[in-house]
Tab-separated table of C-alpha atoms in Angstrom:
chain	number	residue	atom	x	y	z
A	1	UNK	CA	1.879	-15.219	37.654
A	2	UNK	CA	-0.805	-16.305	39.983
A	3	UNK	CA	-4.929	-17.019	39.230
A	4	UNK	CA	-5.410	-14.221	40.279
A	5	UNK	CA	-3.044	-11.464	38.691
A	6	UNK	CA	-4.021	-13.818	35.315
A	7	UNK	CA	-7.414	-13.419	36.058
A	8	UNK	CA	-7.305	-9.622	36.786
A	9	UNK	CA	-5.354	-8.716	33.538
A	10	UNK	CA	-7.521	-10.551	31.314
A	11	UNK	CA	-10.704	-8.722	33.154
A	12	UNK	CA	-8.445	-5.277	31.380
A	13	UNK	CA	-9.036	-6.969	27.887
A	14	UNK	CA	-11.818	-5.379	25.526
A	15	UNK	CA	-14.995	-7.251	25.768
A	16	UNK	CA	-16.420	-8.655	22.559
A	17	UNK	CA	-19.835	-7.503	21.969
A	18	UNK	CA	-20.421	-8.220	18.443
A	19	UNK	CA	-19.941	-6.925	15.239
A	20	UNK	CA	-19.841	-3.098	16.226
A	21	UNK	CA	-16.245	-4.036	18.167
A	22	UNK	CA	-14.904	-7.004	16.346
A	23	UNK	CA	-12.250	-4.897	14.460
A	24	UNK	CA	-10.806	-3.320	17.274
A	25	UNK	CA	-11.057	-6.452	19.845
A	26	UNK	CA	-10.000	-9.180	16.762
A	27	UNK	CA	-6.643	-7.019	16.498
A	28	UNK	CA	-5.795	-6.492	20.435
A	29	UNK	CA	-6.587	-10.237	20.995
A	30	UNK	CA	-3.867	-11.258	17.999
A	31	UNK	CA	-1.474	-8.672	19.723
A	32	UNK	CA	-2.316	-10.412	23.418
A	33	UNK	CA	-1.800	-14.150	21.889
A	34	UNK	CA	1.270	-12.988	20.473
A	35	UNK	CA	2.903	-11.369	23.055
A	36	UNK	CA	2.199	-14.407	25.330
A	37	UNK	CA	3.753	-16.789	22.601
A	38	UNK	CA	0.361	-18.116	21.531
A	39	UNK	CA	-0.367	-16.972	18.809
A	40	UNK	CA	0.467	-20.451	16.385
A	41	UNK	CA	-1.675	-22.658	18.532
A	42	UNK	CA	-5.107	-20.408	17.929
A	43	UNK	CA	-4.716	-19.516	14.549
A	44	UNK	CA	-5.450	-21.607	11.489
A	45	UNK	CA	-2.773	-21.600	8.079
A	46	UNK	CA	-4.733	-19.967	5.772
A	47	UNK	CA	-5.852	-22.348	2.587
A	48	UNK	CA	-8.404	-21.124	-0.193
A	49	UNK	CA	-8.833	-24.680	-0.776
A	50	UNK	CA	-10.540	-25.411	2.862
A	51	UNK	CA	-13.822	-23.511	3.558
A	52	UNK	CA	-13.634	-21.154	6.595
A	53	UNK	CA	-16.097	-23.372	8.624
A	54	UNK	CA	-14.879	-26.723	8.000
A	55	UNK	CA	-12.675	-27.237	10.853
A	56	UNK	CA	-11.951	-30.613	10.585
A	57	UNK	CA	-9.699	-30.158	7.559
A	58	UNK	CA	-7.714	-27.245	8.587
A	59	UNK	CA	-4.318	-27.225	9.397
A	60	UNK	CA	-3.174	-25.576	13.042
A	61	UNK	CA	-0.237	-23.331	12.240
A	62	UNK	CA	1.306	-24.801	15.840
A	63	UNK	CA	0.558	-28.389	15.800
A	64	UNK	CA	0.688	-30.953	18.184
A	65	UNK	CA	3.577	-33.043	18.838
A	66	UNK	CA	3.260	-36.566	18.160
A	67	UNK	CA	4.503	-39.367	20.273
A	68	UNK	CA	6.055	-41.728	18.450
A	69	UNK	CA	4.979	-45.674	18.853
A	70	UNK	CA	7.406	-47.469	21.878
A	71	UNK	CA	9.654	-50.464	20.100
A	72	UNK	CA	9.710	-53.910	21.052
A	73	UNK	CA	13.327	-55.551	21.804
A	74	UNK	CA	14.087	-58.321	19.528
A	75	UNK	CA	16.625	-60.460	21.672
A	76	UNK	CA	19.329	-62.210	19.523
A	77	UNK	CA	18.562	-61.006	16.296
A	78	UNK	CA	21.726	-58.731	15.547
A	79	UNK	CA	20.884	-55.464	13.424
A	80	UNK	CA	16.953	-56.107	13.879
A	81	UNK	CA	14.815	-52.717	14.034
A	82	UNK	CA	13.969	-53.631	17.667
A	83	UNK	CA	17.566	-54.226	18.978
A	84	UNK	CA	18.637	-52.968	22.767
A	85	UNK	CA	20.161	-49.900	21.047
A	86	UNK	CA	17.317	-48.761	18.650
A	87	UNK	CA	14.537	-49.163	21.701
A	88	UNK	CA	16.421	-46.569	24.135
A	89	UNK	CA	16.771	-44.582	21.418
A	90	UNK	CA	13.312	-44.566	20.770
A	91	UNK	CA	12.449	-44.141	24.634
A	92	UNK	CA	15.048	-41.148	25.069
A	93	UNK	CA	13.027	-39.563	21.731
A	94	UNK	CA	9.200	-40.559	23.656
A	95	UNK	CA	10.153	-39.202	26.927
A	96	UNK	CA	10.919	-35.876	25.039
A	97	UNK	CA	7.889	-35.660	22.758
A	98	UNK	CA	5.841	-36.008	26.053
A	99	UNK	CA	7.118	-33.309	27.626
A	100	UNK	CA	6.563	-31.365	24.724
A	101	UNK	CA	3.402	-32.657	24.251
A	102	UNK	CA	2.506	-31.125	28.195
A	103	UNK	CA	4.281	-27.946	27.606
A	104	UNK	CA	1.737	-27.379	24.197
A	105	UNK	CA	-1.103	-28.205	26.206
A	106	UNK	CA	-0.593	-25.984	28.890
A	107	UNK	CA	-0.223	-23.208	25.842
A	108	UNK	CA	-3.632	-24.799	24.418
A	109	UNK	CA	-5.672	-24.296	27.479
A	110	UNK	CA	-4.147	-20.900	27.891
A	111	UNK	CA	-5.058	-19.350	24.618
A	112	UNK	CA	-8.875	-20.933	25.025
A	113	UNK	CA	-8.814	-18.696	28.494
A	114	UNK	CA	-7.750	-15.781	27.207
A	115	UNK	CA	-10.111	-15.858	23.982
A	116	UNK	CA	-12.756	-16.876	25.951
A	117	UNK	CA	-12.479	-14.626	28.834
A	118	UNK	CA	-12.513	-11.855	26.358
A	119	UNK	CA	-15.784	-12.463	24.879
A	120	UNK	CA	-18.854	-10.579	26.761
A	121	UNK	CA	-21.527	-12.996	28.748
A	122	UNK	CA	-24.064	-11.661	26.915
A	123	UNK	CA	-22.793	-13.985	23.639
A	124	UNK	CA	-20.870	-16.251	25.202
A	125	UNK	CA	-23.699	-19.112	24.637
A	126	UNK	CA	-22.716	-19.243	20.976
A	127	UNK	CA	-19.520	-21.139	21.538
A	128	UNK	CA	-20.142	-23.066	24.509
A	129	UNK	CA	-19.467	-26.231	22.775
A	130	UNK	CA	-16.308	-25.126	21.011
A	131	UNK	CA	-13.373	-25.890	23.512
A	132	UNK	CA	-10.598	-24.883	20.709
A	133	UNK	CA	-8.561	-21.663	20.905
A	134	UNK	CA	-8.236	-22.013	17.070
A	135	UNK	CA	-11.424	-23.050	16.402
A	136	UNK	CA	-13.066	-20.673	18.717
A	137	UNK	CA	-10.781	-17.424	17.204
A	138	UNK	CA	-12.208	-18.427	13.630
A	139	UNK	CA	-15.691	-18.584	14.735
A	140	UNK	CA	-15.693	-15.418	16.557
A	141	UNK	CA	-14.688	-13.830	12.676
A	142	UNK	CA	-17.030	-16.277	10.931
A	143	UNK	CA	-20.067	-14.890	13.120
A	144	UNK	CA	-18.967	-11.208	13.785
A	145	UNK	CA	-16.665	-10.205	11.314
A	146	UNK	CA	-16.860	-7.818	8.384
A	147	UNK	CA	-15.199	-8.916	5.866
A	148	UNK	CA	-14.173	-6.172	4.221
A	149	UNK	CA	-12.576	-4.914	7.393
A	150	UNK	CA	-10.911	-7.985	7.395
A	151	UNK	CA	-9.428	-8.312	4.377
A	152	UNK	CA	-8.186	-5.167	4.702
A	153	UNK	CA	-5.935	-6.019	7.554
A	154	UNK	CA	-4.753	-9.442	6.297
A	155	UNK	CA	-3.843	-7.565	3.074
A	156	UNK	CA	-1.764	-4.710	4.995
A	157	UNK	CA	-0.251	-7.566	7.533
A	158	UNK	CA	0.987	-8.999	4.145
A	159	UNK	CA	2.884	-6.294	3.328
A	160	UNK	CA	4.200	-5.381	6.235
A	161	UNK	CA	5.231	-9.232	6.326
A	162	UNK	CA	7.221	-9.007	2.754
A	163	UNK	CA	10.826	-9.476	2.983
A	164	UNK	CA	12.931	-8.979	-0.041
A	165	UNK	CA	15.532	-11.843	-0.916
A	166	UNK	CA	18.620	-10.763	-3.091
A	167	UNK	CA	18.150	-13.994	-4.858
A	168	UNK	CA	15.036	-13.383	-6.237
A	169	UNK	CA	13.722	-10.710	-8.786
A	170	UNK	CA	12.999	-7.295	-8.270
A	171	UNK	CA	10.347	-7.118	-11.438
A	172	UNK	CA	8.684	-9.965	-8.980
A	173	UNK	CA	8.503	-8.966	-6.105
A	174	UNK	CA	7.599	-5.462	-6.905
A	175	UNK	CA	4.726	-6.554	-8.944
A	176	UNK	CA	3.927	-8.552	-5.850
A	177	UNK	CA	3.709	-5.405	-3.817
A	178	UNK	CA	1.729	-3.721	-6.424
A	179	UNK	CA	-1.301	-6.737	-6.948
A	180	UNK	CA	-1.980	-6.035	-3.014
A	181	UNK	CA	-2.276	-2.493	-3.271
A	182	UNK	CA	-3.954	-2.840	-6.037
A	183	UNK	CA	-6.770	-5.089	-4.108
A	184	UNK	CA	-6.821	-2.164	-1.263
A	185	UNK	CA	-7.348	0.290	-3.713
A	186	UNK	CA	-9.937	-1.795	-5.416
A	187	UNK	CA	-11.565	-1.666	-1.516
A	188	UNK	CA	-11.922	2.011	-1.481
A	189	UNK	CA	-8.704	2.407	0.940
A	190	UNK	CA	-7.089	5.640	-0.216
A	191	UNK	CA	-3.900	5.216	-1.221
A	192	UNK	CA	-1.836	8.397	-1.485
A	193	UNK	CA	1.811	8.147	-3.602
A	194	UNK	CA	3.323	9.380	-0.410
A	195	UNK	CA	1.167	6.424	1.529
A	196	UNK	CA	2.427	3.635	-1.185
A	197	UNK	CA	6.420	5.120	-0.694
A	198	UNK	CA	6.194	5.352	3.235
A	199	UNK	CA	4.478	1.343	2.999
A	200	UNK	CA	7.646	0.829	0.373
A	201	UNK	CA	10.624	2.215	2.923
A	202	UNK	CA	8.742	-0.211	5.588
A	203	UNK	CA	9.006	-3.054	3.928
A	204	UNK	CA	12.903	-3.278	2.819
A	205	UNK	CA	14.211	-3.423	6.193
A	206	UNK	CA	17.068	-5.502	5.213
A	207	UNK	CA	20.431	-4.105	6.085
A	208	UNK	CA	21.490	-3.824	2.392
A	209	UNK	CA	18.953	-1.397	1.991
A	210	UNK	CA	20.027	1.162	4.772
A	211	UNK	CA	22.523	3.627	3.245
A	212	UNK	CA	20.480	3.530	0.160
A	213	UNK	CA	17.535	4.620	2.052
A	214	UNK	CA	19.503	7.132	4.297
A	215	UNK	CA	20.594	9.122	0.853
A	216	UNK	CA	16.866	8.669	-0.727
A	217	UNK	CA	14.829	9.678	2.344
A	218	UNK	CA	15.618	13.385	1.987
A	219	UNK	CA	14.986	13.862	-1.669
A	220	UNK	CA	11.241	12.574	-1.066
A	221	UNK	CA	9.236	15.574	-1.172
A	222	UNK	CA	5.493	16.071	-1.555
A	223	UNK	CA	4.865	16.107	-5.168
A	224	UNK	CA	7.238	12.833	-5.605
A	225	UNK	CA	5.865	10.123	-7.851
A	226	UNK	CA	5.710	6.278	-6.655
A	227	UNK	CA	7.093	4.696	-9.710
A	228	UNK	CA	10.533	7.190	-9.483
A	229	UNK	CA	11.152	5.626	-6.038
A	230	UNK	CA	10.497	2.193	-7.434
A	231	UNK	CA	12.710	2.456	-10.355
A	232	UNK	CA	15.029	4.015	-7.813
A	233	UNK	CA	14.376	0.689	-5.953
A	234	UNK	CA	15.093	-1.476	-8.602
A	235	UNK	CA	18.567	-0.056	-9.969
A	236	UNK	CA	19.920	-0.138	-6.954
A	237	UNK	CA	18.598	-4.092	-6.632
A	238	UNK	CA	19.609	-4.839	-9.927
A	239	UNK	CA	23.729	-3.303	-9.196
A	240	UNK	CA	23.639	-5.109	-5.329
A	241	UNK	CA	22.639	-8.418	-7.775
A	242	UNK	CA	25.175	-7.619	-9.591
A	243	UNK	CA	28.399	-6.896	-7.054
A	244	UNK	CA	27.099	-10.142	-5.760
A	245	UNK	CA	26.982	-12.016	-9.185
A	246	UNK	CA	23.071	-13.650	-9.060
A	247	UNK	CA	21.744	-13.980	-12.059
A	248	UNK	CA	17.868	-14.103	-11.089
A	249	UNK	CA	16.805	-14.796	-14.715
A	250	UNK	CA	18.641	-17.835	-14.594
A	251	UNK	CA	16.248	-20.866	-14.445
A	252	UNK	CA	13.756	-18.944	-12.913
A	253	UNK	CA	14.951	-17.965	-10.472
A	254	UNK	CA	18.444	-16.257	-8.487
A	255	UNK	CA	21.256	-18.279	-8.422
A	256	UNK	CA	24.981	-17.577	-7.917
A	257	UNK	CA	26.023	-17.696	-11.575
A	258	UNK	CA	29.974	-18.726	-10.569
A	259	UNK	CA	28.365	-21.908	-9.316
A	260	UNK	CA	26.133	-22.270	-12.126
A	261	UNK	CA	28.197	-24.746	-14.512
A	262	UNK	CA	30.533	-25.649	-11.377
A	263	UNK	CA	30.953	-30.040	-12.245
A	264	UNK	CA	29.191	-30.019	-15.471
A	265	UNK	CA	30.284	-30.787	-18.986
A	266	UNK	CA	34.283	-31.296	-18.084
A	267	UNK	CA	35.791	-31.986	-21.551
A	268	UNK	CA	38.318	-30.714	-24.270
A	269	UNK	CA	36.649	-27.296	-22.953
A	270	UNK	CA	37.675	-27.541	-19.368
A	271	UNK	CA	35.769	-27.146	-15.986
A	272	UNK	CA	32.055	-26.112	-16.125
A	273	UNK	CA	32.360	-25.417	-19.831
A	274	UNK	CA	29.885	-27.871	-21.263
A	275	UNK	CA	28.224	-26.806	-24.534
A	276	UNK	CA	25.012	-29.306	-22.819
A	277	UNK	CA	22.494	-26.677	-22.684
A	278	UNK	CA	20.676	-28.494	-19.391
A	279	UNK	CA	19.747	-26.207	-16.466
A	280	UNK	CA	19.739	-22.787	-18.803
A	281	UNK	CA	16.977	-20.842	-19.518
A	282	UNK	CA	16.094	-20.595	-23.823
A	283	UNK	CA	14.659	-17.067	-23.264
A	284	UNK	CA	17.681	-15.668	-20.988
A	285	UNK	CA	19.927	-13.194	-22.875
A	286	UNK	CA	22.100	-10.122	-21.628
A	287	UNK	CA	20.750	-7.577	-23.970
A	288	UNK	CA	19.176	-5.777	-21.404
A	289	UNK	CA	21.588	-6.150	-18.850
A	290	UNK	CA	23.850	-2.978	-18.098
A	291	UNK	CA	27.159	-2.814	-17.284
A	292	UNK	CA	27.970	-0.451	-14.424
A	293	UNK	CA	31.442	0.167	-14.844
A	294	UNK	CA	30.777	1.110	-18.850
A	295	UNK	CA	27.818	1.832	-18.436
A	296	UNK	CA	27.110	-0.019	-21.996
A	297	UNK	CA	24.648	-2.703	-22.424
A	298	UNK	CA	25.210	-6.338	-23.052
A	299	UNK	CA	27.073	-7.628	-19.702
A	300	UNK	CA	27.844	-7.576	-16.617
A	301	UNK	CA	30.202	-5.380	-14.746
A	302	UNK	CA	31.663	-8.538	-13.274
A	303	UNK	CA	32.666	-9.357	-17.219
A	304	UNK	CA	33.531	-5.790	-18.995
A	305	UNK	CA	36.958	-5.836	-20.033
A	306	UNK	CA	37.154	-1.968	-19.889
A	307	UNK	CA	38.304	-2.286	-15.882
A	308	UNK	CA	41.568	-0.143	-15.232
A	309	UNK	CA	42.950	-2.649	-13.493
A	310	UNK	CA	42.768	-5.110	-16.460
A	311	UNK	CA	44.112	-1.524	-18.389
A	312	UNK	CA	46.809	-1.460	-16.165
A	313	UNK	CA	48.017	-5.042	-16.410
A	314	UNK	CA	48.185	-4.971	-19.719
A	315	UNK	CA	50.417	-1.718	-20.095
A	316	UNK	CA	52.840	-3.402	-17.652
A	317	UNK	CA	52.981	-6.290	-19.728
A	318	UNK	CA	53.723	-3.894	-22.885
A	319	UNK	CA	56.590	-2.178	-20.856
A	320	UNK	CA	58.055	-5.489	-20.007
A	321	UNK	CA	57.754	-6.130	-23.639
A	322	UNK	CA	59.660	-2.856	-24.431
A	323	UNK	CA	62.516	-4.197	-22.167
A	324	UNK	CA	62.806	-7.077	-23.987
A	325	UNK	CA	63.394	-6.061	-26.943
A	326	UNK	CA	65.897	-3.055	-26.003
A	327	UNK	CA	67.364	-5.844	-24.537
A	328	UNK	CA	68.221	-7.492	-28.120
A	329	UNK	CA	66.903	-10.579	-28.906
A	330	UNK	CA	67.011	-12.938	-31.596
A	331	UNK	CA	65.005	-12.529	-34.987
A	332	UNK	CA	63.425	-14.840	-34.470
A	333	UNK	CA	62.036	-13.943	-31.283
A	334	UNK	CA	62.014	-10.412	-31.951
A	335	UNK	CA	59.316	-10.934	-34.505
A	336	UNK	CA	57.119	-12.896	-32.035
A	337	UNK	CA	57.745	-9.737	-29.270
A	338	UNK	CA	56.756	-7.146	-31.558
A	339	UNK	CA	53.646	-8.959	-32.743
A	340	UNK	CA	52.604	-9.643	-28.940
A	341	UNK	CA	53.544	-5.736	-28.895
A	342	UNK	CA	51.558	-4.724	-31.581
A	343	UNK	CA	48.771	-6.830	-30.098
A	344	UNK	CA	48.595	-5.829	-26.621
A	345	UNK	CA	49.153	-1.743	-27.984
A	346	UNK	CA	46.029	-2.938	-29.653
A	347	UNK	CA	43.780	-4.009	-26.644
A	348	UNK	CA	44.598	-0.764	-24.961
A	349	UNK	CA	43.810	1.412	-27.524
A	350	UNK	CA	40.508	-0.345	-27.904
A	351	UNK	CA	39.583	-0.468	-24.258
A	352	UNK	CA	40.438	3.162	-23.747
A	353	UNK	CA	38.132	3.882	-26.978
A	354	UNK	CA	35.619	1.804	-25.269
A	355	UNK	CA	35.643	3.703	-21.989
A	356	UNK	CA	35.133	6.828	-23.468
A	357	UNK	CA	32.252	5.666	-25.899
A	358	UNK	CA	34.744	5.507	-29.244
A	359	UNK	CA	33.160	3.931	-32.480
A	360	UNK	CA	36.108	3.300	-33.891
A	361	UNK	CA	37.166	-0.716	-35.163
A	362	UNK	CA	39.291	-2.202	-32.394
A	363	UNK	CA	36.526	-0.480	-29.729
A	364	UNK	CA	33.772	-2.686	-31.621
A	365	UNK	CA	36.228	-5.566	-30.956
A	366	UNK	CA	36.651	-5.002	-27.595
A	367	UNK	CA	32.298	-4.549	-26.940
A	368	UNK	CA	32.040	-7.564	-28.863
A	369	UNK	CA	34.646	-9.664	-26.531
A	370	UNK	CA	32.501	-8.612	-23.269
């Protein structure tokens, strides 16, 4: 693009006048940085700990490169930091920092014509002595922004910037969700139930979350509460946790519980068996986990013993233990089939009592094994 095309598009930007227009021109100036890739170079990382006006100390969230220092070539010292080998190295890595060093100051001077270029004559003698597109953005919010405007954009940008992680907990990050709409609520910004849910669909956009979505979309209606679509939310998090087997209680935080014990405590118990109680949480306990397959409480689905195909396996093993014995065999061994017999008749019965919610003996058994 030519001086001229650049300097006729930027003559279509929204003038800043002052306060009456900073909302509207702060937002189209973030969308025109961004779009031209420069947004990271004018924009400071946020940090309660720095105050808004003390440049010096904040932190550019698109930093310079650095050059690194040229080395010196040691001759005849074998394996010295400065050998023949080390110093093209560090050449080859100079001659690329420098060139990335040009390409971020092209961006630099860029973003200070836009910003600037955007900002009417009439004020323009309030930052002639700032020539720093990051520096210049925050002082243009410093002098004419409202800050309760403000905030309530950076609070909906954080929302809109949430991304759920399967590894972490839903309880979490749904109370994260609700402490920022609770701060724009505590702003006056009305927040419907139907507002909340249409901020909740936008904000799981991961692919897990698209069937589920599909089949809850059409039973939102207008008199539908918020906290049904979050509990909604968070069964169907806490089963896709559980297909995957993450355990986000576990230390804190989600981790893949297979791996969990993997190269630990190998002893008289085996692999990843250790009765060392390093790494595990003291408050973690599975009384509130349920199983989706019993649909008791107590375990996972992963762990319930009331699968059919564990049902089925063991009836085959009965039936081959029927064979055996019609085949005649000796007393001794006889009495050892029909005990294994007895046994495994035994684990059917109670997982069979257990599926269909029996209270009987072996079906306490068979809860208590899971």
């Amino acid at each position: 693009m030519s001086d001229s095309e650049s300097n006729k598009e930027n003559s279509k930007i929204l003038k800043l006048k002052g306060s009456d227009n900073f909302y509207i021109w702060f937002r189209l100036i973030k969308v025109k940085l961004a779009g031209k890739g420069l947004r990271g170079i004018s924009t400071y990382i946020e940090n309660p700990q720095i105050a808004v006006n003390d440049f010096e100390h904040q932190i550019r969230a698109d930093p310079k490169p650095i050059v690194p220092l040229p080395l010196v070539l040691i001759p005849g010292i074998e394996g010295a930091a400065g050998n023949e080998a080390t110093v093209n190295e560090r050449n080859e890595e100079i001659v690329k920092k420098k060139k990335e060093v040009t390409a971020w100051d092209r961006k630099y001077y860029k973003a200070l014509s836009i910003i600037l270029s955007s900002i009417h004559a009439n004020i323009q003698g309030e930052f002639e002595n700032i020539d720093d597109p990051a520096q210049l953005l925050a002082t243009t919010k410093i002098l004419y922004g409202k800050e309760e405007i403000l905030s309530e954009v950076d609070l909906r940008e954080q929302l809109s910037n949430l991304k759920f992680d399967f590894h972490t907990s839903g309880d979490e990050f749904f109370a994260k969700i609700q402490r920022l709409l609770t701060r724009l609520s505590d702003m006056g910004v009305p927040l419907t139930s139907r507002a909340k849910i249409s901020t909740l669909l936008q904000i799981f956009k991961n692919k897990e979350f698209t069937t589920f979505k599909d089949a809850l979309i059409p039973q939102i209606k207008g008199d539908t509460k918020y906290d049904d679509i979050v509990t909604q939310f968070k069964t169907f998090i806490r089963r896709k946790q559980d297909e995957m087997d993450i355990d986000t209680s576990y230390y804190g935080q989600g981790r893949d519980t297979r791996s969990r014990n993997r190269g630990r405590g190998r002893g008289s118990r085996g692999r990843g068996s250790s009765t060392s109680t390093r790494g595990q949480s003291s408050t973690y306990n599975k009384d509130n986990k349920q199983c989706y397959t019993c649909n008791r409480f107590g375990h996972f689905s992963s762990e319930c013993h009331s699968k059919p195909n564990q049902i089925a396996k063991l009836e085959t093993k009965l039936k081959k233990l029927k064979e055996e014995e019609a085949g005649g065999s000796t007393s001794s061994g006889g009495d050892t089939t029909k005990k294994e017999k007895e046994k495994d008749e035994g684990k059917i019965g109670a997982k069979r009592t257990n599926d269909v919610g029996g209270d009987d003996e072996k079906a306490k058994k068979a809860r208590l094994k899971c």
